[in-house]
Amino acid sequence: MAEPEPTHVDVLVIGAGPSGLMLATWLSRCGISTRIVDKRPSRINSGQADGLQSRTFEILDSLGIGADVWREANHMVEIRFWNPDEHGELYRSDAMADTVPGASRFQQATLHQARIEDFLLGYINKHSSIRVERGVIPESLSIDTNLTDSANEYPVSVTFRHMLEEGTVPEQIYGSHASGIPNGLFRSNLTADDTASLLEDALSNTSTRSEKVLAKYVVGCDGAHSWTRRQIGVVMEGEQTDLVWGVLDIIPITDFPDIRYRCTVRSQEFGSMMIIPRENKLVRLYVQITEKDGTGKPVKRSDISPEILLKNAQKILAPYKLSYKHCHWWSAYGIGQRVGSSFSVQNRVFLAGDAVHTHSPKAGQGMNISMHDTYNLGWKLASVIKHRSDPSLLGTYETERRKIAQELITFDHKFSRIFSGRPVKDILGDGAIDIETLQEAFKKGNTFTNGTSVNYDCSIIVSKEPESRALKAENFAQKNGVPASSLNLDHQPDNQDLATGILIGMRMPSFKVLNQSDARPWHFQELLQSNGCWRIAVFPGDLRNADQFARLTTLGQALAAKDSFLRRYTPRSEAIDSVFEIITVHSAPRSSIELLSLHEVFHPFSEEIGWDYNKVFVDDVSYHEGHGEAYKNYGISPLTGCMVVIRPDQHVSCISSLEDMRRIDSFFSGFMIEQK
Amino acid sequence: MAEPEPTHVDVLVIGAGPSGLMLATWLSRCGISTRIVDKRPSRINSGQADGLQSRTFEILDSLGIGADVWREANHMVEIRFWNPDEHGELYRSDAMADTVPGASRFQQATLHQARIEDFLLGYINKHSSIRVERGVIPESLSIDTNLTDSANEYPVSVTFRHMLEEGTVPEQIYGSHASGIPNGLFRSNLTADDTASLLEDALSNTSTRSEKVLAKYVVGCDGAHSWTRRQIGVVMEGEQTDLVWGVLDIIPITDFPDIRYRCTVRSQEFGSMMIIPRENKLVRLYVQITEKDGTGKPVKRSDISPEILLKNAQKILAPYKLSYKHCHWWSAYGIGQRVGSSFSVQNRVFLAGDAVHTHSPKAGQGMNISMHDTYNLGWKLASVIKHRSDPSLLGTYETERRKIAQELITFDHKFSRIFSGRPVKDILGDGAIDIETLQEAFKKGNTFTNGTSVNYDCSIIVSKEPESRALKAENFAQKNGVPASSLNLDHQPDNQDLATGILIGMRMPSFKVLNQSDARPWHFQELLQSNGCWRIAVFPGDLRNADQFARLTTLGQALAAKDSFLRRYTPRSEAIDSVFEIITVHSAPRSSIELLSLHEVFHPFSEEIGWDYNKVFVDDVSYHEGHGEAYKNYGISPLTGCMVVIRPDQHVSCISSLEDMRRIDSFFSGFMIEQK
């Protein structure tokens, strides 16, 4: 058979789990030529991930699907801690908020991974003709390094086998256990990868066809056993322990009083358990496996079953009773933390999600961090492919996301060891953990696990003082007894003091503001929809003040000028807000300002539909939803104001004074390409 | 051709506009055999109603579609008043909240009627196999009075002609005007009904088939020209004026600063206009037509066009400019207010919506009141058809809804006259209305128009003191200088004093409470989903108090007893919460009470899925959403408590003390049927 003609595509996504689908949402929204393939012939509809961070809800909301997921999810409001008392009997030792109050307008919640995928698939279908191709087994991958320097070439070549029959459920899913309950062991880190055997089957199967795809970029979102990762020689670094935990999704029948709270339960003798309440009356139990076999040795991994897991859980929870009639899924995993040695090769093949970081699932981070990886990468790829940004932008994917992956495994390493440790009774035994240590770990962990504390380092798209330099100055100042601000450090200040509540590198925090034109309240983040736009948030302060009004008018003239960054980097054939959207939030009372008195650039006019009424907002009291106090919360002075550059992924790039448009101009000239 | 065999159905709904579809939502949810037909072969997707009351959102939310409509709608936050100043020039004279703050958790908003219908159709499709049959022209209707006394008979006979070709747009919709813009004149009250001509066409068309339907109940939701109404001889009573107004849906291009606020604009010489901001940048203008033709006479109705409406609007709005490139729809109507002489015949054929009350559209009431009619009727029909309630229940439809219709036209009569009146300049001319009168009318009107003030009179399902008797007592007491409470009036007190914030006859107000089992906050109304259930809201007060705890336990035993109303009226084959759902809200701190310490009837147990964790709530502070202060807002003492019976449509039926279960028992025995 002659080799078929290769097909071309801008981005090839390998793997259609949460990280692959999140990538496809960006690419579908930005109109990028995309293929997304998955080796499994059909989707898996039970088990897997279920935890959703506050930050993930913010991201889903920026795609217009946050409210739907929020409504369907089980909201986790409180964590309750159960520990053995002095007699070794369980008691409720403490309780705390599951999400740090005020961190986000969304709290942590749980919803089954397959439903999240449904919503992402719905988004992709709505915005593009991209469709997931299933039963597509990868065969080989190569990069033509002669082509990698040119933006228009297709240097990555991938061959596939397409299974022509769809809908086969992986054999392993119902496994060898008599229960007939779907299990996830075939995807667990306790089991070897099956891609090779799937490929072998495909090659020996006459009802398959092969295809060669030439892509500008390939992104491996193909999970912990990543085939893509192996092709590009990236290795996972870290460690694996002997600790084995089980997972059980059941509708519990129990007299344990806190079964609908997230709980940590640590027994004196039989290990620990975490209770995660889920949607549709389900509860997920993470159960430490301490069960012994007939000879007193730890139970073999191959003997783990729902019955063993229930038995362990019953012992941990005694004297409370626990049973079930409905079990939806179960699995087991070994605890370990590993990160890929690299996140990309030549910025042409990228790895994301479990393909490049693995850890234990109990903290509910996996699905979130995986989606955040590609939420970081997607808009960058789209911008480079559309020749709006220089390919150097792509280098920030690895620098930004590898740091987060490392923070994640550091957290998980500590967290899972603390949680697997035995409770202290009378004396501190080896590895014993007291209640205070455990609860403190949760408190600290919570700031990390809601996902809003992610802070990207300085780079071409994060214009802030490198921490090391700032720290050095501070140390020097301290040692020498002089104020740090008095030092001439020969570098540009990052203007962080103009908006002390908006931290450069972090995601833009959200407070309620009102639309100047109709008084409707909006959370500021609701204005930052994920459509590929950069935002320039202009905070002109109190516009009743003539100086502030004049500064805004001068800024308007500069923005509207023919040589401004707005004009240079926006294609002439496109709308003036297609690359940069200017959002103004002033702090004068709403009734004291008329929209049309502001410079036109802040509310552009269209011959077809008149003035734009959705660009100017006000920090004022609403009739029904209180006062957002945005200026106060953002730490901006109404008599100074500032401008904030916000990336397409809602992270803050830089801050400048209202006069210093040159700073923003020079920021964008670092990586944007002039348009015709 | 032989006459075809008649088909049988429990409920036949004639007309698939908002009122017909709202009826079908109940019938689909309650599993009632239903047909719904509409004479038009296809839906109309522009123009018509757009105003949504707060109460309508509450109802839509009880169907699970409120959040979607809320997200898509344009929220109206503020009304601004424009009037001529002493020189006759327009100025902004005042502003006020569009919805009275605190009246509801939803504010008034606008969204096109066709989208509301989409959501209702989606609900019906999800819950049943009921599908709207279009192009079905009614031919005749008769009632066999020999059968009307038996619950199991089908006394109403209706014959139809089915058009077999679907998708034809009514000819009139693009009318004779050159503009080609869809117009609504063919549905306006300025135009005669077209049912007769449609039927004539159908009878002469060979590609139609006839059908005879025998129904237990027929509901005419067939609009202002209602065919059903004419068949049963109901006449419209009221008056029609010469005042003609136009409606124009455009994307405005204007320098008028308040175009995205709801505005009343009254010019000195050219009449008045109302501005209603809509979704998708649309604005609806209601324009008083004062234009003259060439000879100085008022313009003929047949000459009204979008151009005439724009010209009028421009004159009213001068010196501000107004034009448009996009007009989506226009129409014109004469102002009048009329109510049907009766709302039903023998409680077998009912009328709802525009079929039985018409008024002017400016206050955005029509679609709402029409949907509320059938929201009132639907659960009653379902309950009677399922032999849960006595047919006498159906009599409350007319007594409850006719009162509302009359309140509506009284309001509209006053409101539209005030709004069509000329502004006062120097002296009070005939019919001149000053600013204060206008704004006062809006303020008073707002309490009515948000829909939350509906108050049903005492009846078999509203157990309160008749107002006349209470008023009489109060007057007597006042005259004689004695406290009213001291009078022996020989009637049962209605216990209104046990919950001063929950008014018997009105819809249950909503405040946030927390789920005892997981601390998640819910608006109380969110617990009152429209599924046909009655709710017994039990407010046991502070359960740390031993007396209160004991009273709750005693109540639990009474409720669980074999002869309680709960047992007598719930079919034995169905779940214990299938007819009555008991929702408990206590006021002790959440952490001081254990769910399982309460009597089982408050959190029923199932062998399959364990305890029910969604029935017991607490009035306590939440981590992220404040304190609902439910007891304070409901006016219930934590050391007394009470029980509140809530109808399936969220209206309050009766209030009793915790001990007085006999009162509730006797309430239900007034119309419920004992089950086996």
mmCIF file of N, CA, C and O in Angstrom, chain A residues 64 67-68 71 73 75 77-78 80 92 96-97 99 107 253-254 257 259-261 281 325-326 516-520 590 594 607-609 611 613 623-624, chain B residues 64 68 71 73 75 77-78 80 92 96-97 99 107 253-254 257 259-261 281 325-326 516-520 590 594 607-609 611 613 623-624:
data_model
loop_
_atom_site.group_PDB
_atom_site.id
_atom_site.type_symbol
_atom_site.label_atom_id
_atom_site.label_comp_id
_atom_site.label_asym_id
_atom_site.label_seq_id
_atom_site.Cartn_x
_atom_site.Cartn_y
_atom_site.Cartn_z
ATOM 1 N N GLY A 64 -17.576 31.077 29.797
ATOM 2 C CA GLY A 64 -19.050 31.096 29.766
ATOM 3 C C GLY A 64 -19.688 29.812 30.260
ATOM 4 O O GLY A 64 -20.899 29.621 30.121
ATOM 5 N N ALA A 67 -20.849 28.996 35.357
ATOM 6 C CA ALA A 67 -22.094 28.964 36.129
ATOM 7 C C ALA A 67 -22.770 27.598 36.020
ATOM 8 O O ALA A 67 -23.341 27.099 36.987
ATOM 9 N N ASP A 68 -22.692 26.989 34.837
ATOM 10 C CA ASP A 68 -23.309 25.667 34.662
ATOM 11 C C ASP A 68 -22.606 24.614 35.512
ATOM 12 O O ASP A 68 -23.246 23.770 36.134
ATOM 13 N N ARG A 71 -23.384 25.154 39.210
ATOM 14 C CA ARG A 71 -24.721 24.704 39.594
ATOM 15 C C ARG A 71 -24.767 23.191 39.764
ATOM 16 O O ARG A 71 -25.456 22.676 40.620
ATOM 17 N N ALA A 73 -22.162 21.154 40.383
ATOM 18 C CA ALA A 73 -21.148 20.607 41.292
ATOM 19 C C ALA A 73 -21.652 20.555 42.725
ATOM 20 O O ALA A 73 -22.593 21.237 43.094
ATOM 21 N N HIS A 75 -20.805 21.763 46.255
ATOM 22 C CA HIS A 75 -19.943 22.785 46.844
ATOM 23 C C HIS A 75 -19.373 22.276 48.157
ATOM 24 O O HIS A 75 -20.119 21.811 49.014
ATOM 25 N N VAL A 77 -17.872 23.237 51.548
ATOM 26 C CA VAL A 77 -17.892 24.466 52.323
ATOM 27 C C VAL A 77 -16.966 24.371 53.533
ATOM 28 O O VAL A 77 -16.310 25.331 53.886
ATOM 29 N N GLU A 78 -16.901 23.200 54.124
ATOM 30 C CA GLU A 78 -16.172 23.086 55.392
ATOM 31 C C GLU A 78 -15.390 21.774 55.428
ATOM 32 O O GLU A 78 -15.866 20.755 54.950
ATOM 33 N N ARG A 80 -13.844 19.050 58.090
ATOM 34 C CA ARG A 80 -13.916 18.639 59.498
ATOM 35 C C ARG A 80 -12.837 17.597 59.766
ATOM 36 O O ARG A 80 -12.599 16.707 58.946
ATOM 37 N N ARG A 92 -14.479 14.555 66.754
ATOM 38 C CA ARG A 92 -14.370 15.679 65.811
ATOM 39 C C ARG A 92 -13.501 16.731 66.485
ATOM 40 O O ARG A 92 -13.934 17.384 67.428
ATOM 41 N N MET A 96 -12.934 23.867 59.710
ATOM 42 C CA MET A 96 -12.517 25.145 59.114
ATOM 43 C C MET A 96 -13.120 25.263 57.717
ATOM 44 O O MET A 96 -13.586 24.287 57.132
ATOM 45 N N ALA A 97 -13.114 26.496 57.202
ATOM 46 C CA ALA A 97 -13.634 26.724 55.847
ATOM 47 C C ALA A 97 -12.789 25.943 54.850
ATOM 48 O O ALA A 97 -11.566 25.906 54.950
ATOM 49 N N THR A 99 -12.539 26.669 51.631
ATOM 50 C CA THR A 99 -11.875 27.666 50.793
ATOM 51 C C THR A 99 -11.660 28.916 51.642
ATOM 52 O O THR A 99 -12.575 29.345 52.341
ATOM 53 N N GLN A 107 -16.041 28.945 45.346
ATOM 54 C CA GLN A 107 -15.371 28.083 46.311
ATOM 55 C C GLN A 107 -15.055 26.737 45.669
ATOM 56 O O GLN A 107 -15.567 26.402 44.608
ATOM 57 N N ILE A 253 -24.215 4.501 53.177
ATOM 58 C CA ILE A 253 -25.266 4.315 54.192
ATOM 59 C C ILE A 253 -24.516 4.276 55.512
ATOM 60 O O ILE A 253 -23.750 3.348 55.763
ATOM 61 N N THR A 254 -24.703 5.324 56.312
ATOM 62 C CA THR A 254 -23.821 5.463 57.478
ATOM 63 C C THR A 254 -24.455 6.313 58.559
ATOM 64 O O THR A 254 -25.316 7.150 58.281
ATOM 65 N N PRO A 257 -21.685 11.232 61.302
ATOM 66 C CA PRO A 257 -22.501 12.447 61.154
ATOM 67 C C PRO A 257 -21.993 13.437 60.104
ATOM 68 O O PRO A 257 -22.760 14.279 59.656
ATOM 69 N N ILE A 259 -20.701 12.914 56.960
ATOM 70 C CA ILE A 259 -20.416 12.276 55.675
ATOM 71 C C ILE A 259 -20.590 13.234 54.491
ATOM 72 O O ILE A 259 -20.054 13.000 53.408
ATOM 73 N N ARG A 260 -21.318 14.346 54.675
ATOM 74 C CA ARG A 260 -21.457 15.327 53.581
ATOM 75 C C ARG A 260 -20.498 16.512 53.755
ATOM 76 O O ARG A 260 -20.602 17.512 53.031
ATOM 77 N N TYR A 261 -19.600 16.410 54.732
ATOM 78 C CA TYR A 261 -18.502 17.374 54.829
ATOM 79 C C TYR A 261 -17.239 16.734 54.280
ATOM 80 O O TYR A 261 -17.082 15.513 54.338
ATOM 81 N N LYS A 281 -25.439 12.614 45.431
ATOM 82 C CA LYS A 281 -25.378 11.817 46.666
ATOM 83 C C LYS A 281 -24.121 10.956 46.774
ATOM 84 O O LYS A 281 -23.963 10.206 47.740
ATOM 85 N N LYS A 325 -25.042 0.356 48.930
ATOM 86 C CA LYS A 325 -25.691 -0.477 47.917
ATOM 87 C C LYS A 325 -25.195 -0.094 46.530
ATOM 88 O O LYS A 325 -25.288 -0.871 45.604
ATOM 89 N N HIS A 326 -24.726 1.169 46.400
ATOM 90 C CA HIS A 326 -24.285 1.658 45.091
ATOM 91 C C HIS A 326 -22.824 2.073 45.127
ATOM 92 O O HIS A 326 -22.455 2.978 45.864
ATOM 93 N N GLN A 516 -21.209 51.968 33.773
ATOM 94 C CA GLN A 516 -21.564 53.389 33.791
ATOM 95 C C GLN A 516 -22.875 53.628 33.027
ATOM 96 O O GLN A 516 -23.662 54.494 33.398
ATOM 97 N N SER A 517 -23.127 52.830 32.006
ATOM 98 C CA SER A 517 -24.244 53.121 31.099
ATOM 99 C C SER A 517 -25.567 52.526 31.514
ATOM 100 O O SER A 517 -26.600 52.882 30.953
ATOM 101 N N ASP A 518 -25.570 51.570 32.448
ATOM 102 C CA ASP A 518 -26.876 51.022 32.849
ATOM 103 C C ASP A 518 -26.914 50.581 34.316
ATOM 104 O O ASP A 518 -27.901 49.997 34.744
ATOM 105 N N ALA A 519 -25.832 50.848 35.067
ATOM 106 C CA ALA A 519 -25.789 50.595 36.513
ATOM 107 C C ALA A 519 -25.808 49.121 36.892
ATOM 108 O O ALA A 519 -25.947 48.776 38.053
ATOM 109 N N ARG A 520 -25.619 48.239 35.909
ATOM 110 C CA ARG A 520 -25.615 46.810 36.242
ATOM 111 C C ARG A 520 -24.292 46.416 36.888
ATOM 112 O O ARG A 520 -23.226 46.746 36.386
ATOM 113 N N ARG A 590 -21.458 57.544 39.945
ATOM 114 C CA ARG A 590 -21.968 57.224 38.607
ATOM 115 C C ARG A 590 -22.749 58.382 37.989
ATOM 116 O O ARG A 590 -22.607 58.697 36.808
ATOM 117 N N GLU A 594 -20.812 61.685 32.570
ATOM 118 C CA GLU A 594 -21.524 61.246 31.359
ATOM 119 C C GLU A 594 -20.545 60.469 30.484
ATOM 120 O O GLU A 594 -19.444 60.947 30.200
ATOM 121 N N GLU A 607 -20.434 52.752 13.029
ATOM 122 C CA GLU A 607 -21.487 53.275 12.139
ATOM 123 C C GLU A 607 -22.722 52.382 12.185
ATOM 124 O O GLU A 607 -23.840 52.833 11.943
ATOM 125 N N GLU A 608 -22.510 51.107 12.476
ATOM 126 C CA GLU A 608 -23.610 50.137 12.454
ATOM 127 C C GLU A 608 -24.423 50.141 13.741
ATOM 128 O O GLU A 608 -25.644 50.043 13.712
ATOM 129 N N ILE A 609 -23.731 50.211 14.875
ATOM 130 C CA ILE A 609 -24.441 49.981 16.137
ATOM 131 C C ILE A 609 -24.180 51.058 17.183
ATOM 132 O O ILE A 609 -24.502 50.885 18.353
ATOM 133 N N TRP A 611 -22.449 53.820 19.788
ATOM 134 C CA TRP A 611 -21.405 53.798 20.812
ATOM 135 C C TRP A 611 -21.354 52.442 21.511
ATOM 136 O O TRP A 611 -22.360 51.744 21.602
ATOM 137 N N TYR A 613 -21.302 50.595 24.813
ATOM 138 C CA TYR A 613 -21.729 50.904 26.188
ATOM 139 C C TYR A 613 -21.158 49.929 27.227
ATOM 140 O O TYR A 613 -21.585 49.933 28.363
ATOM 141 N N TYR A 623 -27.792 49.089 43.711
ATOM 142 C CA TYR A 623 -29.061 49.016 44.436
ATOM 143 C C TYR A 623 -29.233 47.689 45.176
ATOM 144 O O TYR A 623 -29.837 47.643 46.239
ATOM 145 N N HIS A 624 -28.767 46.592 44.565
ATOM 146 C CA HIS A 624 -29.135 45.273 45.074
ATOM 147 C C HIS A 624 -27.950 44.426 45.514
ATOM 148 O O HIS A 624 -28.135 43.380 46.110
ATOM 149 N N GLY B 64 -35.783 25.336 37.381
ATOM 150 C CA GLY B 64 -34.380 25.052 37.040
ATOM 151 C C GLY B 64 -33.880 25.805 35.826
ATOM 152 O O GLY B 64 -32.784 25.528 35.335
ATOM 153 N N ASP B 68 -30.422 30.472 33.736
ATOM 154 C CA ASP B 68 -30.094 30.624 32.313
ATOM 155 C C ASP B 68 -30.749 31.867 31.727
ATOM 156 O O ASP B 68 -30.136 32.606 30.956
ATOM 157 N N ARG B 71 -29.077 35.014 33.059
ATOM 158 C CA ARG B 71 -27.782 35.280 32.436
ATOM 159 C C ARG B 71 -27.942 35.911 31.049
ATOM 160 O O ARG B 71 -27.169 36.751 30.637
ATOM 161 N N ALA B 73 -30.656 37.567 29.941
ATOM 162 C CA ALA B 73 -31.509 38.755 29.901
ATOM 163 C C ALA B 73 -30.703 40.026 30.121
ATOM 164 O O ALA B 73 -29.590 39.998 30.639
ATOM 165 N N HIS B 75 -30.492 43.084 32.405
ATOM 166 C CA HIS B 75 -31.013 43.458 33.715
ATOM 167 C C HIS B 75 -31.330 44.945 33.718
ATOM 168 O O HIS B 75 -30.477 45.758 33.353
ATOM 169 N N VAL B 77 -31.812 48.066 35.884
ATOM 170 C CA VAL B 77 -31.411 48.406 37.237
ATOM 171 C C VAL B 77 -32.028 49.725 37.692
ATOM 172 O O VAL B 77 -32.398 49.875 38.835
ATOM 173 N N GLU B 78 -32.150 50.655 36.778
ATOM 174 C CA GLU B 78 -32.579 51.993 37.187
ATOM 175 C C GLU B 78 -33.543 52.575 36.156
ATOM 176 O O GLU B 78 -33.379 52.360 34.958
ATOM 177 N N ARG B 80 -34.865 56.177 34.689
ATOM 178 C CA ARG B 80 -34.544 57.606 34.686
ATOM 179 C C ARG B 80 -35.699 58.366 34.040
ATOM 180 O O ARG B 80 -36.260 57.914 33.042
ATOM 181 N N ARG B 92 -33.002 65.551 32.702
ATOM 182 C CA ARG B 92 -33.133 64.349 33.524
ATOM 183 C C ARG B 92 -33.630 64.803 34.891
ATOM 184 O O ARG B 92 -32.885 65.400 35.663
ATOM 185 N N MET B 96 -34.531 56.333 39.841
ATOM 186 C CA MET B 96 -34.853 55.456 40.983
ATOM 187 C C MET B 96 -34.573 54.006 40.585
ATOM 188 O O MET B 96 -34.428 53.682 39.399
ATOM 189 N N ALA B 97 -34.488 53.141 41.587
ATOM 190 C CA ALA B 97 -34.270 51.721 41.310
ATOM 191 C C ALA B 97 -35.447 51.176 40.507
ATOM 192 O O ALA B 97 -36.599 51.506 40.786
ATOM 193 N N THR B 99 -36.320 47.978 40.356
ATOM 194 C CA THR B 99 -36.985 46.998 41.220
ATOM 195 C C THR B 99 -36.783 47.437 42.669
ATOM 196 O O THR B 99 -35.662 47.790 43.044
ATOM 197 N N GLN B 107 -34.043 40.793 39.984
ATOM 198 C CA GLN B 107 -34.614 42.079 39.593
ATOM 199 C C GLN B 107 -35.290 41.950 38.233
ATOM 200 O O GLN B 107 -35.111 40.976 37.526
ATOM 201 N N ILE B 253 -28.546 54.390 17.376
ATOM 202 C CA ILE B 253 -27.329 55.195 17.237
ATOM 203 C C ILE B 253 -27.732 56.574 17.733
ATOM 204 O O ILE B 253 -28.552 57.242 17.105
ATOM 205 N N THR B 254 -27.204 56.965 18.874
ATOM 206 C CA THR B 254 -27.749 58.156 19.518
ATOM 207 C C THR B 254 -26.748 58.793 20.458
ATOM 208 O O THR B 254 -25.849 58.116 20.979
ATOM 209 N N PRO B 257 -27.937 60.292 26.455
ATOM 210 C CA PRO B 257 -26.987 59.626 27.360
ATOM 211 C C PRO B 257 -27.550 58.412 28.107
ATOM 212 O O PRO B 257 -26.787 57.588 28.576
ATOM 213 N N ILE B 259 -29.621 55.884 27.065
ATOM 214 C CA ILE B 259 -30.301 54.932 26.176
ATOM 215 C C ILE B 259 -30.254 53.502 26.714
ATOM 216 O O ILE B 259 -31.054 52.664 26.327
ATOM 217 N N ARG B 260 -29.316 53.197 27.636
ATOM 218 C CA ARG B 260 -29.271 51.843 28.223
ATOM 219 C C ARG B 260 -29.942 51.796 29.596
ATOM 220 O O ARG B 260 -29.836 50.787 30.304
ATOM 221 N N TYR B 261 -30.599 52.873 29.986
ATOM 222 C CA TYR B 261 -31.458 52.844 31.177
ATOM 223 C C TYR B 261 -32.908 52.755 30.717
ATOM 224 O O TYR B 261 -33.245 53.225 29.627
ATOM 225 N N LYS B 281 -27.801 44.409 22.568
ATOM 226 C CA LYS B 281 -27.697 45.822 22.166
ATOM 227 C C LYS B 281 -29.013 46.413 21.666
ATOM 228 O O LYS B 281 -29.069 47.573 21.274
ATOM 229 N N LYS B 325 -29.451 51.578 12.150
ATOM 230 C CA LYS B 325 -29.194 50.783 10.946
ATOM 231 C C LYS B 325 -29.942 49.458 11.039
ATOM 232 O O LYS B 325 -30.208 48.819 10.042
ATOM 233 N N HIS B 326 -30.204 49.018 12.299
ATOM 234 C CA HIS B 326 -30.839 47.707 12.500
ATOM 235 C C HIS B 326 -32.168 47.862 13.232
ATOM 236 O O HIS B 326 -32.193 48.335 14.354
ATOM 237 N N GLN B 516 -27.853 21.853 57.118
ATOM 238 C CA GLN B 516 -27.266 21.345 58.363
ATOM 239 C C GLN B 516 -26.149 20.343 58.072
ATOM 240 O O GLN B 516 -25.160 20.266 58.805
ATOM 241 N N SER B 517 -26.278 19.593 56.967
ATOM 242 C CA SER B 517 -25.369 18.466 56.730
ATOM 243 C C SER B 517 -24.107 18.816 55.973
ATOM 244 O O SER B 517 -23.190 18.012 55.913
ATOM 245 N N ASP B 518 -24.042 19.984 55.338
ATOM 246 C CA ASP B 518 -22.807 20.324 54.634
ATOM 247 C C ASP B 518 -22.497 21.819 54.622
ATOM 248 O O ASP B 518 -21.542 22.240 53.963
ATOM 249 N N ALA B 519 -23.314 22.615 55.326
ATOM 250 C CA ALA B 519 -23.054 24.054 55.498
ATOM 251 C C ALA B 519 -23.209 24.861 54.215
ATOM 252 O O ALA B 519 -22.845 26.033 54.164
ATOM 253 N N ARG B 520 -23.770 24.250 53.171
ATOM 254 C CA ARG B 520 -23.937 25.015 51.929
ATOM 255 C C ARG B 520 -25.123 25.967 52.031
ATOM 256 O O ARG B 520 -26.201 25.574 52.448
ATOM 257 N N ARG B 590 -25.199 25.798 63.940
ATOM 258 C CA ARG B 590 -25.075 24.564 63.157
ATOM 259 C C ARG B 590 -24.279 23.489 63.888
ATOM 260 O O ARG B 590 -24.649 22.308 63.893
ATOM 261 N N GLU B 594 -26.817 17.729 65.935
ATOM 262 C CA GLU B 594 -26.493 16.619 65.039
ATOM 263 C C GLU B 594 -27.768 16.210 64.302
ATOM 264 O O GLU B 594 -28.801 15.974 64.930
ATOM 265 N N GLU B 607 -33.271 2.362 52.348
ATOM 266 C CA GLU B 607 -32.372 1.190 52.352
ATOM 267 C C GLU B 607 -31.327 1.301 51.242
ATOM 268 O O GLU B 607 -30.237 0.757 51.335
ATOM 269 N N GLU B 608 -31.674 2.005 50.179
ATOM 270 C CA GLU B 608 -30.792 2.098 49.013
ATOM 271 C C GLU B 608 -29.719 3.167 49.167
ATOM 272 O O GLU B 608 -28.572 2.964 48.778
ATOM 273 N N ILE B 609 -30.114 4.320 49.705
ATOM 274 C CA ILE B 609 -29.187 5.456 49.673
ATOM 275 C C ILE B 609 -28.996 6.126 51.023
ATOM 276 O O ILE B 609 -28.445 7.225 51.104
ATOM 277 N N TRP B 611 -29.568 7.993 54.728
ATOM 278 C CA TRP B 611 -30.333 9.135 55.234
ATOM 279 C C TRP B 611 -30.468 10.216 54.177
ATOM 280 O O TRP B 611 -29.595 10.368 53.318
ATOM 281 N N TYR B 613 -30.060 13.894 53.351
ATOM 282 C CA TYR B 613 -29.284 15.001 53.913
ATOM 283 C C TYR B 613 -29.751 16.369 53.425
ATOM 284 O O TYR B 613 -29.077 17.373 53.646
ATOM 285 N N TYR B 623 -19.728 30.917 55.582
ATOM 286 C CA TYR B 623 -18.363 31.401 55.410
ATOM 287 C C TYR B 623 -18.246 32.472 54.332
ATOM 288 O O TYR B 623 -17.429 33.378 54.427
ATOM 289 N N HIS B 624 -19.036 32.327 53.264
ATOM 290 C CA HIS B 624 -18.787 33.157 52.078
ATOM 291 C C HIS B 624 -19.961 34.032 51.678
ATOM 292 O O HIS B 624 -19.819 34.887 50.826
#
